[in-house]
Short mmCIF file of C-alpha atoms in Angstrom, two decimals:
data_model
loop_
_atom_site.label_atom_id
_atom_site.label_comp_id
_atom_site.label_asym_id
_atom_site.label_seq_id
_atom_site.Cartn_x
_atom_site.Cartn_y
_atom_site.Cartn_z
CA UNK A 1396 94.94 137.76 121.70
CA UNK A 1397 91.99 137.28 119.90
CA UNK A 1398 90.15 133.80 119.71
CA UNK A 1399 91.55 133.05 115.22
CA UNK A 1400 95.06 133.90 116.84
CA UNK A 1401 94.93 131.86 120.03
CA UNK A 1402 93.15 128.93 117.49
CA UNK A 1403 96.63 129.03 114.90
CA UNK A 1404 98.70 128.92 117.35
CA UNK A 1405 97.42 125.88 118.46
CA UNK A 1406 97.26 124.36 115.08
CA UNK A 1407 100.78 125.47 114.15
CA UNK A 1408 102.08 123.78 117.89
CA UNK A 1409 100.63 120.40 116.67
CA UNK A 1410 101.67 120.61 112.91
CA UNK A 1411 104.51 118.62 114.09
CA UNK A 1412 102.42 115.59 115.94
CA UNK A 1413 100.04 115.86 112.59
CA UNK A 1414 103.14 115.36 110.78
CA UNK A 1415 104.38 112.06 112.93
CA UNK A 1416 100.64 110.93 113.24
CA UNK A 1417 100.58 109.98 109.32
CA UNK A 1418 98.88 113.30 108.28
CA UNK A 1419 102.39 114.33 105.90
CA UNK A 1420 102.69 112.65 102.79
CA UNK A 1421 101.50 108.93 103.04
CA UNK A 1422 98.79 109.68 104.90
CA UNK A 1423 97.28 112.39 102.98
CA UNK A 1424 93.79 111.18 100.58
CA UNK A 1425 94.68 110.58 96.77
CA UNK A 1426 92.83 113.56 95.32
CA UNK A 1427 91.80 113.89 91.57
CA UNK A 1428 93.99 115.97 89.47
CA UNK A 1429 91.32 118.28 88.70
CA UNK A 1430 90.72 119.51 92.63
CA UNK A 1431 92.32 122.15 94.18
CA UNK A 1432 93.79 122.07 98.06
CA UNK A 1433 91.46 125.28 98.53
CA UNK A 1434 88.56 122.72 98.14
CA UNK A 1435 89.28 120.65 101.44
CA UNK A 1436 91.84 123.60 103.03
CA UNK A 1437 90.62 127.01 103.99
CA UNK A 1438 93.28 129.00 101.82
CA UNK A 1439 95.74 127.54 99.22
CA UNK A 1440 99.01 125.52 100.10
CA UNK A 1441 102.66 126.21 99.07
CA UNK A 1442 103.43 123.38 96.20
CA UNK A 1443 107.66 122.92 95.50
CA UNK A 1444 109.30 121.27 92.56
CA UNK A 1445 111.90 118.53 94.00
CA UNK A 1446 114.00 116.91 91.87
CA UNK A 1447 115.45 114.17 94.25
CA UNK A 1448 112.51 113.35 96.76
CA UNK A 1449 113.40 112.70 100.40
CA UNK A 1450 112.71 108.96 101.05
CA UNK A 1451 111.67 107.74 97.71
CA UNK A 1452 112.13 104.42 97.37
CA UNK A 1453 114.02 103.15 93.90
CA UNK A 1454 112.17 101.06 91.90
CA UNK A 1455 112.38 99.13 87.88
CA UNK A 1456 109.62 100.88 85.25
CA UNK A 1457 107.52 97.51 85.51
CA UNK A 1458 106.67 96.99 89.40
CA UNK A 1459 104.54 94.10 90.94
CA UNK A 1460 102.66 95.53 93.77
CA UNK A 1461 101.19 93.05 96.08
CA UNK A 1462 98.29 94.08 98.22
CA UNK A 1463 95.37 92.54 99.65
CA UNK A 1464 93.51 95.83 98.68
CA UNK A 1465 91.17 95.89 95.28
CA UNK A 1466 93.08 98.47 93.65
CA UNK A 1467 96.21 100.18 93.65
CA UNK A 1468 96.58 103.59 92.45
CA UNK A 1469 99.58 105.26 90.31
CA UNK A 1470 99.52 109.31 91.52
CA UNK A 1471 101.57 111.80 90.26
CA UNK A 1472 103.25 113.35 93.87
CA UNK A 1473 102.28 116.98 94.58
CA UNK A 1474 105.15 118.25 97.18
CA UNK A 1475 104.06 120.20 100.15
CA UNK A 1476 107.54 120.39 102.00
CA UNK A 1477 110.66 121.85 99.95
CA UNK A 1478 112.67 118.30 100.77
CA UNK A 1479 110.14 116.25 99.12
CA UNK A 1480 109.05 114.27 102.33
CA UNK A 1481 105.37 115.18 102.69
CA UNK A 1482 103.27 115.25 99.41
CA UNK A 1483 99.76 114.94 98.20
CA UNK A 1484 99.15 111.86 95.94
CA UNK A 1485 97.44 112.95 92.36
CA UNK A 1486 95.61 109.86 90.70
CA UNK A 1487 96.79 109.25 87.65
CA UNK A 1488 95.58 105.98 87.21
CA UNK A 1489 93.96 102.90 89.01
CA UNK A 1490 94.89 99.53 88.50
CA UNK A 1491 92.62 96.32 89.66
CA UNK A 1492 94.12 93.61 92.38
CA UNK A 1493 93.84 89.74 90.69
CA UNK A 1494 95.13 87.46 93.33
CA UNK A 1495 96.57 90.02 95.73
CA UNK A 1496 99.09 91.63 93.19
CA UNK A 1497 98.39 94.34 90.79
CA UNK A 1498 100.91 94.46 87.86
CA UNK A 1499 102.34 98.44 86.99
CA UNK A 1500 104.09 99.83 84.21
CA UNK A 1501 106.02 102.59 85.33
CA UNK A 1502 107.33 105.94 83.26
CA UNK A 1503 110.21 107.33 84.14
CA UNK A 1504 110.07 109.65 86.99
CA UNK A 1505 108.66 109.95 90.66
CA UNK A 1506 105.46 108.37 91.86
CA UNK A 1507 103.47 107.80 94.64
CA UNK A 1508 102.04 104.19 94.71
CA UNK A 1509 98.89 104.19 96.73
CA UNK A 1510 95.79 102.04 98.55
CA UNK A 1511 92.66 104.86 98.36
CA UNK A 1512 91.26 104.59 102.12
CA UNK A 1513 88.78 106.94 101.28
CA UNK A 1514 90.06 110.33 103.23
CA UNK A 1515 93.69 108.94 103.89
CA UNK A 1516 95.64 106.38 101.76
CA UNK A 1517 98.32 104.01 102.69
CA UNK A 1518 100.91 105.52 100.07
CA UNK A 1519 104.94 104.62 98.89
CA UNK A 1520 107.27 107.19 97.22
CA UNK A 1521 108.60 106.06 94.85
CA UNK A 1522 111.32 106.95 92.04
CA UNK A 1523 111.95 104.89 88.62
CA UNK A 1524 115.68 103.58 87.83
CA UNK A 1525 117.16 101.19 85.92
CA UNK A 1526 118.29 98.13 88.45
CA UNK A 1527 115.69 99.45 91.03
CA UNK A 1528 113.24 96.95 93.16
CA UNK A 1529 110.88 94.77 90.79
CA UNK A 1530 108.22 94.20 93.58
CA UNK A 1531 106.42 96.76 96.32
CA UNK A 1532 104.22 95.70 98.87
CA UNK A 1533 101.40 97.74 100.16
#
């Protein structure tokens, strides 16, 4: 076996600790709309439409966010698993932190509600409905 076969094996054995280790959805950086995965990945990764996201929290269109972080970010989610449960978070918008809660208005839809660590983000999934939770916290 030669030494790029012996070295994906090995990645595609620990894909699943990745995975439990925070590097699926959450944990993934908020990247700007206009990058590409082939910029940080060596070839392109498989993007799915999902209608009903696994996990996605239910939320009302205007959502108090409380944080002690300086900014909270709105991201559109980019779906990397079929079932909706790991995703790369899109900025769509940043919104400042006054007094340790940051005040969203929501369209309707999915979202991923993020804190930008820099190359990982502490991120929620999070879907829009009427009678969803008012308040997040990050």
């Amino acid at each position: 076996m030669g030494k790029t076969r012996i070295a994906l094996t090995i990645l595609c054995a620990l894909m699943p600790v990745c995975a439990l280790a925070g590097c699926s959805g959450g944990g993934h950086q908020i990247v700007d709309s206009a990058d590409s995965c082939i910029e940080c990945h060596s070839d392109e990764k498989a993007t799915y439409d999902v209608a009903s996201p696994a996990g996605a929290e239910q939320v009302s269109a205007t959502l108090s966010v409380s944080t002690s972080a300086d900014a909270v970010s709105v991201c559109e989610p980019l779906y990397t698993a079929e079932d909706g449960s790991s995703y790369v978070p899109v900025l769509v918008k940043s919104v400042q932190v006054a007094d340790g809660s940051a005040s969203l208005q929501l369209d309707e839809g999915t979202w991923v509600i993020a804190i930008d660590n820099g190359d990982s983000a502490v991120a929620k999934l999070v879907t829009v409905v009427d009678g969803g939770a008012s308040s997040l916290e990050l």
